[in-house]
Coordinates of C-alpha atoms in Angstrom, one line a residue:
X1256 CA -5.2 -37.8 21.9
X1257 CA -4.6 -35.5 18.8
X1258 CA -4.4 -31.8 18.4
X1259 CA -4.6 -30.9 14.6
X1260 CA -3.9 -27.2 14.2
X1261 CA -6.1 -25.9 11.3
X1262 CA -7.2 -21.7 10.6
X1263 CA -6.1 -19.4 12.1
X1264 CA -7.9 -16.7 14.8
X1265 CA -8.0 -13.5 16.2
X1266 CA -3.5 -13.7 17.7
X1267 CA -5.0 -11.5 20.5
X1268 CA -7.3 -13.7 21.6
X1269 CA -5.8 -16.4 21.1
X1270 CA -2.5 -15.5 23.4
X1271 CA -4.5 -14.0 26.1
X1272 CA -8.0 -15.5 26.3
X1273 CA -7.2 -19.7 26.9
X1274 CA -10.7 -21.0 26.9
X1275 CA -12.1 -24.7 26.0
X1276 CA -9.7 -26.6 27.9
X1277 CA -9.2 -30.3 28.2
X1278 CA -7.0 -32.5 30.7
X1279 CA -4.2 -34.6 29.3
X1280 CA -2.9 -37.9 31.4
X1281 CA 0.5 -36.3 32.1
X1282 CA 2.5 -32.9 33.0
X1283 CA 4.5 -31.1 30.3
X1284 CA 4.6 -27.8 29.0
X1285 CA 5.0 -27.1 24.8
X1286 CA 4.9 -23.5 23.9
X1287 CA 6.6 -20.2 22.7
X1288 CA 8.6 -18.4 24.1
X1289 CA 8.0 -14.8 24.4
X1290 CA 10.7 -13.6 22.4
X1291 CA 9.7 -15.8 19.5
X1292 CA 6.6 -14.3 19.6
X1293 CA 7.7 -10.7 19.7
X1294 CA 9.7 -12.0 16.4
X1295 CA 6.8 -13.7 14.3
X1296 CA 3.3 -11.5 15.7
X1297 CA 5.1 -8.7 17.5
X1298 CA 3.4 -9.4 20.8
X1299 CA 4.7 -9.4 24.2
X1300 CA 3.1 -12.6 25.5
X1301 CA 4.3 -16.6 25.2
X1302 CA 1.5 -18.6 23.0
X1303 CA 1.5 -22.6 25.1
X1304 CA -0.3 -25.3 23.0
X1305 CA 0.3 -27.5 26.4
X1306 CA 0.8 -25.9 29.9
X1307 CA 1.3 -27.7 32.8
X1308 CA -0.5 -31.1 31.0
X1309 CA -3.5 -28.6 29.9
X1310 CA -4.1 -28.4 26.4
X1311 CA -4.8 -25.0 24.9
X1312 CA -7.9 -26.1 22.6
X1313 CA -7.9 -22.5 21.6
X1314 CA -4.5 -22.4 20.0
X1315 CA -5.9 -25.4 17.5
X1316 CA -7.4 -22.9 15.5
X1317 CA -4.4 -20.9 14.4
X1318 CA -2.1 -21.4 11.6
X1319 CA 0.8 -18.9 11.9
X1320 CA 1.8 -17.0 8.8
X1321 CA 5.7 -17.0 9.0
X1322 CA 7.5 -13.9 6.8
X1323 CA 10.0 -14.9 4.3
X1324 CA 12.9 -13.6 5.2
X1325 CA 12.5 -16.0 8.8
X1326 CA 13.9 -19.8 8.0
X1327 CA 13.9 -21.0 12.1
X1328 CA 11.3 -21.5 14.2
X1329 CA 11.8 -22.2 17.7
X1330 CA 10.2 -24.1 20.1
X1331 CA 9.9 -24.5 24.3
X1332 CA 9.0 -27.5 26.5
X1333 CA 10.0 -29.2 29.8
X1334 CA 8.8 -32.5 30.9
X1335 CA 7.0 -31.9 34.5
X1336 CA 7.1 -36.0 35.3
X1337 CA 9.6 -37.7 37.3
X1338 CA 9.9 -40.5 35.0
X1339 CA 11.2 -39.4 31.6
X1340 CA 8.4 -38.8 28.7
X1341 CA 9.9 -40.5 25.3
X1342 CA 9.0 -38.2 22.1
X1343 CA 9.2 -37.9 18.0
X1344 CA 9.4 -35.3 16.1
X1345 CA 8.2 -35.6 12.2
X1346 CA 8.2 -32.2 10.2
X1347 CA 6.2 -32.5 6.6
X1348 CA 6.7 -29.9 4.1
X1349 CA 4.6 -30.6 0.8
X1350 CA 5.7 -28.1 -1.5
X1351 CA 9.5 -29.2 -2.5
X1352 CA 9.6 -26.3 -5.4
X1353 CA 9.2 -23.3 -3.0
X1354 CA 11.2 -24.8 0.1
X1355 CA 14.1 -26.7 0.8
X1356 CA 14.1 -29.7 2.8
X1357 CA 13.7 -29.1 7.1
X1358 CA 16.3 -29.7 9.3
X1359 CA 15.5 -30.2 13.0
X1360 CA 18.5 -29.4 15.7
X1361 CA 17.8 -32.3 18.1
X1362 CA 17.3 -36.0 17.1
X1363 CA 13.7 -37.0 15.7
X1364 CA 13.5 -39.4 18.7
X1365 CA 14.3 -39.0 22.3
X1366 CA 13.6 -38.0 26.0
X1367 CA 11.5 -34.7 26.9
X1368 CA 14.1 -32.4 28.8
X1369 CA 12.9 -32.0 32.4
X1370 CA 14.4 -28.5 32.4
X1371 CA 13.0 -25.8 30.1
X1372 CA 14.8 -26.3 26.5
X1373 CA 14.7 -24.7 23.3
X1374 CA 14.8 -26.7 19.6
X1375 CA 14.5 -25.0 16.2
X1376 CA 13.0 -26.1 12.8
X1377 CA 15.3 -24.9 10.0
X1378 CA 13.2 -24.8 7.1
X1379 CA 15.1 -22.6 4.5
X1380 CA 13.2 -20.9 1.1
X1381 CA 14.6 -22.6 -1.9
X1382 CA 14.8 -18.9 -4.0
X1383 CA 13.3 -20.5 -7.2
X1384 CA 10.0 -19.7 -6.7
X1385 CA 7.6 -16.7 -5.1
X1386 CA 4.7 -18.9 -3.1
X1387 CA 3.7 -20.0 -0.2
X1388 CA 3.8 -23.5 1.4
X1389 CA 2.0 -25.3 4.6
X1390 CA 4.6 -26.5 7.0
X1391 CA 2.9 -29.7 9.5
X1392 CA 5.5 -30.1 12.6
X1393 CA 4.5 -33.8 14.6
X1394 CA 5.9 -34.2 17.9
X1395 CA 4.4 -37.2 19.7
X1396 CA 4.5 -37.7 23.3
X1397 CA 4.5 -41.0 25.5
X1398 CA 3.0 -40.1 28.5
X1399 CA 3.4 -42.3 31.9
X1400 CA 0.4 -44.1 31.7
X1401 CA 1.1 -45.1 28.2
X1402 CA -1.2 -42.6 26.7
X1403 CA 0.2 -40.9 23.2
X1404 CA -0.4 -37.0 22.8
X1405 CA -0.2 -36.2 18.8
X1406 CA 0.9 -32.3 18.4
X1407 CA 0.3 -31.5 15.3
X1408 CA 1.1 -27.6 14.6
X1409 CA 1.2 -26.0 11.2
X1410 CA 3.1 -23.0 9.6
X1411 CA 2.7 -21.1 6.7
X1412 CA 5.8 -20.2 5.1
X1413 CA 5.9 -17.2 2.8
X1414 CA 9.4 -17.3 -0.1
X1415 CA 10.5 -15.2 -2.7
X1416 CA 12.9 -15.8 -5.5
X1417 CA 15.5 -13.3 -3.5
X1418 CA 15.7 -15.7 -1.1
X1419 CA 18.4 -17.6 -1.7
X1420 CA 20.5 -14.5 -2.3
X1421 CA 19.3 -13.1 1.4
X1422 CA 20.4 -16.2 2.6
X1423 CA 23.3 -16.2 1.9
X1424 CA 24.5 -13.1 3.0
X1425 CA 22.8 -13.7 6.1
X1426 CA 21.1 -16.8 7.8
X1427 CA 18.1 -16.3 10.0
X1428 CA 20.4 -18.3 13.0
X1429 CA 22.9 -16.1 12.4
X1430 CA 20.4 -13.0 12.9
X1431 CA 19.2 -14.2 15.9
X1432 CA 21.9 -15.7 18.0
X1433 CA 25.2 -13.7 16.5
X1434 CA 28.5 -14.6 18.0
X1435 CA 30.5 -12.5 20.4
X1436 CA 33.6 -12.4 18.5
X1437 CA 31.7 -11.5 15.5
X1438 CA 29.6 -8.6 17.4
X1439 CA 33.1 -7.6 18.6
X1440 CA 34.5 -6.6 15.2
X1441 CA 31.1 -5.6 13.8
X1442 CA 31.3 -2.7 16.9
X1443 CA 34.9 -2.5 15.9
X1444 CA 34.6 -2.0 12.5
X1445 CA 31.1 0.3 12.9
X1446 CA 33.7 2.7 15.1
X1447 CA 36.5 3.4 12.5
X1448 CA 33.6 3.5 9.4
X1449 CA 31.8 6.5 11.6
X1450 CA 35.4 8.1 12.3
X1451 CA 36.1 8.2 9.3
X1452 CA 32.8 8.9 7.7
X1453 CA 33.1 11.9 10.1
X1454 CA 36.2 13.2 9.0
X1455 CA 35.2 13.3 5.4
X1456 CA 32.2 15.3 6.5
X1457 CA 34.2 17.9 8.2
X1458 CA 36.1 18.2 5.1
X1459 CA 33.2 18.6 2.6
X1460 CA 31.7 21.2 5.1
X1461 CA 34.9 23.1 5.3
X1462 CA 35.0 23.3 1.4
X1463 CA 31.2 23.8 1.0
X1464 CA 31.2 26.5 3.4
X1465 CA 34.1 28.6 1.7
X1466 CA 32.3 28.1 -1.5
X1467 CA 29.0 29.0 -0.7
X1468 CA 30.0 32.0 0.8
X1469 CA 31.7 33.0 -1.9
X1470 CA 29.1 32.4 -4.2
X1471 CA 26.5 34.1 -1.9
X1472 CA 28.0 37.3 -1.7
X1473 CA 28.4 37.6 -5.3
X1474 CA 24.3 36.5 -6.2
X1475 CA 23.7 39.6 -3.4
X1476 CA 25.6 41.9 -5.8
X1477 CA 24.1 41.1 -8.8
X1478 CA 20.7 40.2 -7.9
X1479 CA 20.2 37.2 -10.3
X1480 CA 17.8 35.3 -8.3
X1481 CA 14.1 35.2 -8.7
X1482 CA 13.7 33.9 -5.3
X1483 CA 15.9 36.5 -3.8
X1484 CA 14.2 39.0 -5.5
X1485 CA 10.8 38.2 -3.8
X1486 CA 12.9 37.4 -0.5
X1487 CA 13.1 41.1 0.0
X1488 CA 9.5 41.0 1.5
X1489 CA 10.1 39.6 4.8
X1490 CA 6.7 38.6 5.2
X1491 CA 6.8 37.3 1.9
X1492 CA 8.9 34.3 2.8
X1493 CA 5.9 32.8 5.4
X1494 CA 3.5 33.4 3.2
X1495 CA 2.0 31.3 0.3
X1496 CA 1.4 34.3 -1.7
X1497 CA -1.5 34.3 -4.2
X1498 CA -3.5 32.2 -6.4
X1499 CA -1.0 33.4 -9.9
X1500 CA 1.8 32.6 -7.4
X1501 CA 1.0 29.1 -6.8
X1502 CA 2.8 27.4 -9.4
X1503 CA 6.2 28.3 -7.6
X1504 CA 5.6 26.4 -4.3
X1505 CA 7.9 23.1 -4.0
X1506 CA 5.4 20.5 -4.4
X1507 CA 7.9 18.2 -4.9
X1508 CA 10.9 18.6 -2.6
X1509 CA 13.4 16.0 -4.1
X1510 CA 12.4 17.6 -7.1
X1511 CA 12.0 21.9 -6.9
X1512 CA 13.4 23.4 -10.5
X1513 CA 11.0 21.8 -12.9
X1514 CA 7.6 22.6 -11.0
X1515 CA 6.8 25.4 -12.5
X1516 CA 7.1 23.7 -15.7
X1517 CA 5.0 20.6 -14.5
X1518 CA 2.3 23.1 -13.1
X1519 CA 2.6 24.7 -16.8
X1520 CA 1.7 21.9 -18.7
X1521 CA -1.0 20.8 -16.7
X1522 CA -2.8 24.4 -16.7
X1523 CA -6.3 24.6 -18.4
X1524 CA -8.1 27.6 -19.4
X1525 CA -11.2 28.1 -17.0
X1526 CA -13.4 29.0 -20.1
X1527 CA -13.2 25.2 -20.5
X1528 CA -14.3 24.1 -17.6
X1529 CA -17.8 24.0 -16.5
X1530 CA -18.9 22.9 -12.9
X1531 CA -22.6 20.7 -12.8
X1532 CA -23.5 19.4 -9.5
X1533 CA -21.9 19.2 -6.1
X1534 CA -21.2 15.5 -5.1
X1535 CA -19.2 16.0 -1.5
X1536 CA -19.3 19.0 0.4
X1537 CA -17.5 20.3 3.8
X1538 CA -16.4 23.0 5.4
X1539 CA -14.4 24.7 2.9
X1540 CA -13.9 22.0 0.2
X1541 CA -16.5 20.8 -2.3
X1542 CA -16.2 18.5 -5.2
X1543 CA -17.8 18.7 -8.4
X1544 CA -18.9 16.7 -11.2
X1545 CA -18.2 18.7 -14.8
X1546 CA -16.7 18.8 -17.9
X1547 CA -13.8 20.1 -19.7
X1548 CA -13.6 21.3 -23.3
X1549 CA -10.5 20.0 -25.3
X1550 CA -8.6 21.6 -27.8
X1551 CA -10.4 19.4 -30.3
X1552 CA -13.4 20.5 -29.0
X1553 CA -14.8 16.9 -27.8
X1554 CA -15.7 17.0 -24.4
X1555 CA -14.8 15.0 -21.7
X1556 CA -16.3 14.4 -17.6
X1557 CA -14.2 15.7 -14.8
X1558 CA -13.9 15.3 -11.2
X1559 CA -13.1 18.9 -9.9
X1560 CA -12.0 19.6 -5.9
X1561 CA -12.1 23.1 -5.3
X1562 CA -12.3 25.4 -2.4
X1563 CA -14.8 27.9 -1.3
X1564 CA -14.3 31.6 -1.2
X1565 CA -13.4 31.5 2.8
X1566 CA -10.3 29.0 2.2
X1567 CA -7.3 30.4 3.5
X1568 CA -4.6 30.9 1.7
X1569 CA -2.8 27.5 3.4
X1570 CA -5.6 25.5 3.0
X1571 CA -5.4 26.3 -1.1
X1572 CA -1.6 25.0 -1.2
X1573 CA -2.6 22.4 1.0
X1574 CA -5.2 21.6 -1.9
X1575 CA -2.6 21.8 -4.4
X1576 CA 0.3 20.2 -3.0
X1577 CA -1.8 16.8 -1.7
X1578 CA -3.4 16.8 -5.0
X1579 CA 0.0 17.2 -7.2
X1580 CA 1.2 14.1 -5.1
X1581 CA -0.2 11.6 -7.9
X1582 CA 1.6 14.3 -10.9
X1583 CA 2.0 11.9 -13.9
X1584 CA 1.0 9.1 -12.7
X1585 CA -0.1 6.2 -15.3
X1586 CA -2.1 3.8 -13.8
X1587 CA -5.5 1.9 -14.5
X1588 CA -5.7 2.0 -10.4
X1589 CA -4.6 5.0 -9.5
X1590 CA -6.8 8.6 -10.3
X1591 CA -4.1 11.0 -11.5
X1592 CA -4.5 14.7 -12.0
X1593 CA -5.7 16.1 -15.5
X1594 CA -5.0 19.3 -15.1
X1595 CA -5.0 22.8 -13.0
X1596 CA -7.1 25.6 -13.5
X1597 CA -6.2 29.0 -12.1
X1598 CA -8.1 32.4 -12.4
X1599 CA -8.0 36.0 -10.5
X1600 CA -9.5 36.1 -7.6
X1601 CA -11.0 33.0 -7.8
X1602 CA -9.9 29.2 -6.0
X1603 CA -8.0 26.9 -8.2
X1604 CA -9.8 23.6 -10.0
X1605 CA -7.8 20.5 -9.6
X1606 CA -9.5 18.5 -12.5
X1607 CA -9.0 14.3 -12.3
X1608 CA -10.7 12.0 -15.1
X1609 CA -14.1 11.0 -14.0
X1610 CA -16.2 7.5 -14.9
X1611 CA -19.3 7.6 -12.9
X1612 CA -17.5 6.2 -9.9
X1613 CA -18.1 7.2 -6.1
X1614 CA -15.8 7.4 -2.7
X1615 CA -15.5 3.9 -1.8
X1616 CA -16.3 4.7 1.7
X1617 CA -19.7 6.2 1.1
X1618 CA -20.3 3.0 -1.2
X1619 CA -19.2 0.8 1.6
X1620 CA -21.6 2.3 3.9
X1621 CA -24.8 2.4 1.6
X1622 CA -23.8 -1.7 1.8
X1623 CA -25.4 -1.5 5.0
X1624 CA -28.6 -3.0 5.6
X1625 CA -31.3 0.2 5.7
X1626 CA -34.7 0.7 5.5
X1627 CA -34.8 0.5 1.7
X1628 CA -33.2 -2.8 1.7
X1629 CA -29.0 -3.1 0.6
X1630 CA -27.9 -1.0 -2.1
X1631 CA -24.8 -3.5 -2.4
X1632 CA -24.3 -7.0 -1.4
X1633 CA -20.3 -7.5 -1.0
X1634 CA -19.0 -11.3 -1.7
X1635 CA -15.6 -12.0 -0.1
X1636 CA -14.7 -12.8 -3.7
X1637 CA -15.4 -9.0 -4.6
X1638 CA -13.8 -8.1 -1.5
X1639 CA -10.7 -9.8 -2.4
X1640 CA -10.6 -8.5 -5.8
X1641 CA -10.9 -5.0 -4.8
X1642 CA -7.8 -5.8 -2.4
X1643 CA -5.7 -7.0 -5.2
X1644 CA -6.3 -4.2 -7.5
X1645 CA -4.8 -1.9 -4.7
X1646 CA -1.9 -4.3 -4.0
X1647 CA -1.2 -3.2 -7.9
X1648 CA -1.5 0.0 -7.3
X1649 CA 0.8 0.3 -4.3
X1650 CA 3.7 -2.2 -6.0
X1651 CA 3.5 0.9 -8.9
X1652 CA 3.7 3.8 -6.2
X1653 CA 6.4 2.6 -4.6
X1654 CA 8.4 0.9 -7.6
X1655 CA 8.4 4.5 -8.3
X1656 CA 9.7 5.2 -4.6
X1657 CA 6.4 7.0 -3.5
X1658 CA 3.9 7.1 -0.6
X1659 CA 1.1 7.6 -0.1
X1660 CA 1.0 8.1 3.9
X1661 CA -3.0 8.1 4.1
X1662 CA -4.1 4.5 2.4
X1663 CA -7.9 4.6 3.6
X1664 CA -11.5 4.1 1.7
X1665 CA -11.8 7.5 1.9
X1666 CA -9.4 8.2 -0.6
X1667 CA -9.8 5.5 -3.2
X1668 CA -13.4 5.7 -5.7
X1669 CA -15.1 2.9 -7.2
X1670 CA -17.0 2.6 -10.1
X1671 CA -20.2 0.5 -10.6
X1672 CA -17.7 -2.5 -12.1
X1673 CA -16.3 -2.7 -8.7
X1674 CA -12.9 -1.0 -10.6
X1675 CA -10.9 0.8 -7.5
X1676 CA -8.8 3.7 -8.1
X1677 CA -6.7 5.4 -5.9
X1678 CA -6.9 8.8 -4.9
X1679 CA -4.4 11.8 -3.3
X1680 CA -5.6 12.6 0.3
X1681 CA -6.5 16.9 -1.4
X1682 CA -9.6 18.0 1.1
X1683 CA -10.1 14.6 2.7
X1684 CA -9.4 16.3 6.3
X1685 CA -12.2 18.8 5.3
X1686 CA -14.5 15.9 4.0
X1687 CA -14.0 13.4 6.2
X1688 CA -13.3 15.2 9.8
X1689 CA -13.9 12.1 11.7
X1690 CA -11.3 10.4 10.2
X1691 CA -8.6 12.6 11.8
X1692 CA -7.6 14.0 14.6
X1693 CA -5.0 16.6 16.2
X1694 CA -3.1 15.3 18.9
X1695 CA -1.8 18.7 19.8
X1696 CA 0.7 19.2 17.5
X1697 CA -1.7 21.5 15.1
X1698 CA -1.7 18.7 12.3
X1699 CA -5.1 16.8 11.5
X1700 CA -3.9 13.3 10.8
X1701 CA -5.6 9.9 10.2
X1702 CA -4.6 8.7 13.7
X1703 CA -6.4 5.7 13.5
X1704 CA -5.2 4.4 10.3
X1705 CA -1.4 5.3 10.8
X1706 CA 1.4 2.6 11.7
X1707 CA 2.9 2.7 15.2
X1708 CA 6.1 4.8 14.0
X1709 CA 4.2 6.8 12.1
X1710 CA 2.3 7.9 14.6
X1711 CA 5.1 7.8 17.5
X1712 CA 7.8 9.6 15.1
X1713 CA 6.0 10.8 12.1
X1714 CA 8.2 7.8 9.9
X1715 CA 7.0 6.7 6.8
X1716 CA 8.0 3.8 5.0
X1717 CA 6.6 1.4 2.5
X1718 CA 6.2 -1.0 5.8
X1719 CA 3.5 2.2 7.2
X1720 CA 1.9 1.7 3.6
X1721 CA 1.4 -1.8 4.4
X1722 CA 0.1 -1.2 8.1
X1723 CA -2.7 1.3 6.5
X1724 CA -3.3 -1.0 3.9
X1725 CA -4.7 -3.3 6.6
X1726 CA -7.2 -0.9 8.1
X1727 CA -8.4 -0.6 4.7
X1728 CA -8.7 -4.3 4.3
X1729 CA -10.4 -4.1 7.4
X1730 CA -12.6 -1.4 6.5
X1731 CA -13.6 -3.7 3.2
X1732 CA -14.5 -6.3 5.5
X1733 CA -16.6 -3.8 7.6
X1734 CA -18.4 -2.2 5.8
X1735 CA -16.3 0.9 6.4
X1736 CA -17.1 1.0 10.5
X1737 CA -14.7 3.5 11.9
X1738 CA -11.7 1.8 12.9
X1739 CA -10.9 1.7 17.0
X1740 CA -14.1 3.8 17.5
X1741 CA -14.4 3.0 21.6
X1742 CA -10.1 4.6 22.2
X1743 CA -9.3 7.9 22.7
X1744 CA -7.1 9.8 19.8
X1745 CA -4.5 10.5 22.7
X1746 CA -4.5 6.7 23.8
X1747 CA -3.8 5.0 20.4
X1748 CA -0.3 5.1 20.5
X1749 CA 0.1 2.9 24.1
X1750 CA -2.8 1.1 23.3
X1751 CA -1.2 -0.3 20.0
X1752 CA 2.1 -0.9 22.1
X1753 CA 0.4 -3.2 24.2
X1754 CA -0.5 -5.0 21.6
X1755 CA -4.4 -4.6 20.4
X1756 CA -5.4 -4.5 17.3
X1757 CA -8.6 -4.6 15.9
X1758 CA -11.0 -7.7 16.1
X1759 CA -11.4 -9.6 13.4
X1760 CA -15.2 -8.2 11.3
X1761 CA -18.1 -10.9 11.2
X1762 CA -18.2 -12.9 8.0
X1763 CA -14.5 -12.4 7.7
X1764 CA -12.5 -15.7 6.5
X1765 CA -9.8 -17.0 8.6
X1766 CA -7.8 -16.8 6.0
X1767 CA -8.4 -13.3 5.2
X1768 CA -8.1 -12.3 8.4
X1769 CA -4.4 -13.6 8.6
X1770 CA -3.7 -11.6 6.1
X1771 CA -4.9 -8.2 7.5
X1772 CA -3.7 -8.8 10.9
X1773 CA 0.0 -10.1 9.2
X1774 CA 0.2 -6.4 8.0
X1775 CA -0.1 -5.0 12.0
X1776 CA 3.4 -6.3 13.0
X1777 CA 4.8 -4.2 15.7
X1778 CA 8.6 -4.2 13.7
X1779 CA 8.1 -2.8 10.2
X1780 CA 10.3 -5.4 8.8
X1781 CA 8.2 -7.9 10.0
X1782 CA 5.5 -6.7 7.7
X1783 CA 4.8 -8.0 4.8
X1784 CA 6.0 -6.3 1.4
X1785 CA 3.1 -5.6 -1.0
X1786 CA 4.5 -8.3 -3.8
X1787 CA 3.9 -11.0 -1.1
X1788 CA 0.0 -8.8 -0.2
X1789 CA -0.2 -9.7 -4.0
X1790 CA 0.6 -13.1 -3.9
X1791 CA -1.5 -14.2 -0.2
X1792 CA -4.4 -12.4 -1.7
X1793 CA -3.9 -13.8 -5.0
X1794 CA -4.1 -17.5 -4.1
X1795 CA -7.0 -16.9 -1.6
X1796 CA -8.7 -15.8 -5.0
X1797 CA -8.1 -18.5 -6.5
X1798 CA -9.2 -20.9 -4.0
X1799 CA -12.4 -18.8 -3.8
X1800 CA -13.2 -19.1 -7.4
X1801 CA -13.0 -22.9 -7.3
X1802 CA -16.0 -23.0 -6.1
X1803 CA -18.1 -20.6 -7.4

């Protein structure tokens, strides 16, 4: 009897639905253990291949992705027999470039423990290579009527060339099962380091304190500062002041004394611009198709987002600060701002370079069968190509050390090549209202496409860029359906804590699917970075272009 694990499925379904399920001649149990699965899907649930001699036929379809930064793997099983159940254990890894050679911790021959026992595959990344490699672990069982069960389960290990140097600061063994003396002195040592952390901070404050009081009271005096010049209106400070007085709100906050002159440079006379048709249209935003007059005199196409007349004064700096998010910005995949236009008494133009392209979720949804017929018909090949050229984008946002914190089809445009850009998030709550939600803290965010700290916390990381990435992965595969359309706004956050996710789309490869559900790991760290996004994606390319 052989099980030969092969593609992998929906992880939801496959821990909690067991279905298709065949009788073996003898009682054992081969599975893992919940906290191993926490560690490698971020589910609370144990995932058996054999329970109580039944065979999980369901579990055959699932290869495990396995991040890089985890070298163990850790397995459970007891022997239910009286007599004992002789075994071997055989673990194959092909690709001798990207990992090192396996190491089991128990003999590869032996007796099946009667009581319920642990053993680990250490199977370490060799840090010379980025790649990923198929990992086949054998165990064969004698049964007591002489019958041979043939577990065959694969892993698919993801390594960088960092590695080795993760490694060896820190095994993966060591991660998991730390020694007391050696948590003893890390509590130890964590004590003195905040005491004396602490202290130092007392001291700086102290200092700080004196000084800035000193140098307060003599700014009063003089009245040097522009900003405590316009302070003197109370009602001044609350406000966001005018259109002329835009330029001097903090787009940036790591960043405040040089806004002014980035706004500056970026300012284009209205003269120049000239609006032509409306192509989206909400509430209060619209955004244009025109064209903008150089100083040479050639003319060039423009996006434009604007406001209507009835914006409010914190919806325009909302328009200006979400759309000053991508400021200089050089990217083929990303849509940075040209330039701002301001005028009396009239809304602000954000102007953004424009090539006959469209919002790819609109696209997505004209891809749709309809009574006309399809206006697209979406390959996975084009689907995957799409995906890598926003992997590029994101490594360049973030090798900057930005975020984006609102990844979606919404905001990213397409052109008739299939070329994606990425877009800022400027009037996408006003365009796109479905797509967000208040959960009664007065802020319209994309509930629905936000990682579980993000939406428990507020935290952003390049981890919740990754979790959002996903939805739009699976918003690719979709056809842009709205993502967890049948739960409640309010619900998502307990709903995603036990565990749900969204199903895998129809006519969604396995493989794909792995991929997108890989980046819905409960613990951020456990998500994948966008450099190994690249290279997953990158080799399901190429596979899919053998055979076209």
């Amino acid at each position: 009897m052989e099980i030969v694990f092969r593609s992998p499925a929906n992880p939801k379904i496959l821990i909690y639905v067991v279905t298709l399920l065949n009788v073996c001649f003898g009682s054992f149990n081969f599975y893992i253990d919940t906290n191993e699965v926490q560690r490698l899907l971020g589910l609370n649930a144990e995932l058996f291949y054999v329970r109580n001699g039944v065979i999980n036929e369901q579990a055959s379809n699932f290869i495990l992705s396995v991040p890089y930064k985890h070298n163990v793997f850790y397995f459970t099983w007891e022997s239910l027999e009286e007599k004992p159940l002789n075994y071997k254990v055989k673990v194959d890894s092909p690709e001798q470039v990207v990992l090192e050679k396996p190491v089991l911790n128990i003999s590869a021959t032996g007796l099946m423990p009667k009581g319920s026992q642990m053993f680990s595959v250490d199977i370490p990344c060799s840090g010379k290579q980025s790649g990923q490699s198929d990992i086949l672990v054998s165990v064969t069982i004698t049964l007591p009527s002489n019958n041979i069960t043939n577990i065959n389960i694969h892993r698919r290990k993801t390594c960088i060339e960092t590695d080795v140097k993760a490694n060896n600061i820190l095994s993966d063994s060591e991660s998991v099962n730390p020694g007391p003396a050696k948590m003893f002195y890390f509590a130890i040592s964590c004590a003195v380091g905040f005491l004396f952390f602490f202290l130092v901070f007392l001291t700086s404050f102290y200092i700080r304190r004196k000084k800035f009081k000193k140098v307060s009271d003599n700014n009063i005096d003089q009245s040097q500062s522009t900003f405590l010049h316009s302070s003197r209106n109370p009602t001044a400070i609350s406000s966001y002041g005018s259109f002329r007085r835009a330029p001097s709100y903090s787009l940036l906050e790591d960043r405040p004394k040089d806004i002014q002159e980035r706004i500056s440079d970026l300012t284009i006379q209205r003269c120049r611009v000239c609006l032509k048709s409306v192509l989206l249209e909400g509430t209060f935003g619209r955004v244009y198709q025109g064209t903008y007059t150089k100083d040479n005199g050639s003319v060039e196409s423009v996006l434009i987002k604007t406001v209507t007349d009835h914006a409010s004064q914190i919806q325009i700096s909302l328009l200006l600060q979400e759309g000053m998010s991508m400021y200089s910005i050089n990217h083929k995949n990303i849509l940075s701002i040209l330039g701002v236009s301001f005028e009396e008494n009239t809304a602000p133009f954000l102007l953004y370079p424009f090539r006959d392209f469209k919002n790819l979720k609109i696209f997505l949804q004209k891809c749709k069968l309809c009574s006309e017929g399809v206006a697209h018909t979406l390959t996975t090949q084009e689907i995957v190509d799409m995906a890598l050229q926003i992997t590029g984008a994101m490594l360049y946002l973030h090798k900057r050390h930005l975020l984006h914190k609102d990844l979606a089809a919404r905001n990213c445009v397409v052109d008739e090549k299939l070329k994606i850009q990425i877009t800022d998030n400027a009037l996408s709550r006003d365009l796109f209202p479905a797509d967000y939600h208040c959960l009664g803290d007065n802020e319209n965010r994309p509930i629905k496409w936000l990682a579980i700290e993000s939406l428990i916390s507020k935290t952003f990381s390049p981890q919740s860029d990754v979790w959002s990435f996903g939805v739009l992965l699976w918003e690719l595969t979709s056809l842009a359906q709205q993502p967890y359309v049948e739960i409640d706004p309010f619900e998502m956050a307990a709903y995603l804590k036990d565990g749900y996710r969204l199903t895998q789309p129809i006519n969604c490869p396995d493989e794909l699917f792995a991929v997108i559900a890989y980046c819905w790991a409960m613990n951020p760290e456990d998500r994948p970075t966008f450099l190994q996004l690249k290279v997953c994606l990158s080799e399901f390319y190429s596979q899919l272009t053998q055979y076209v």
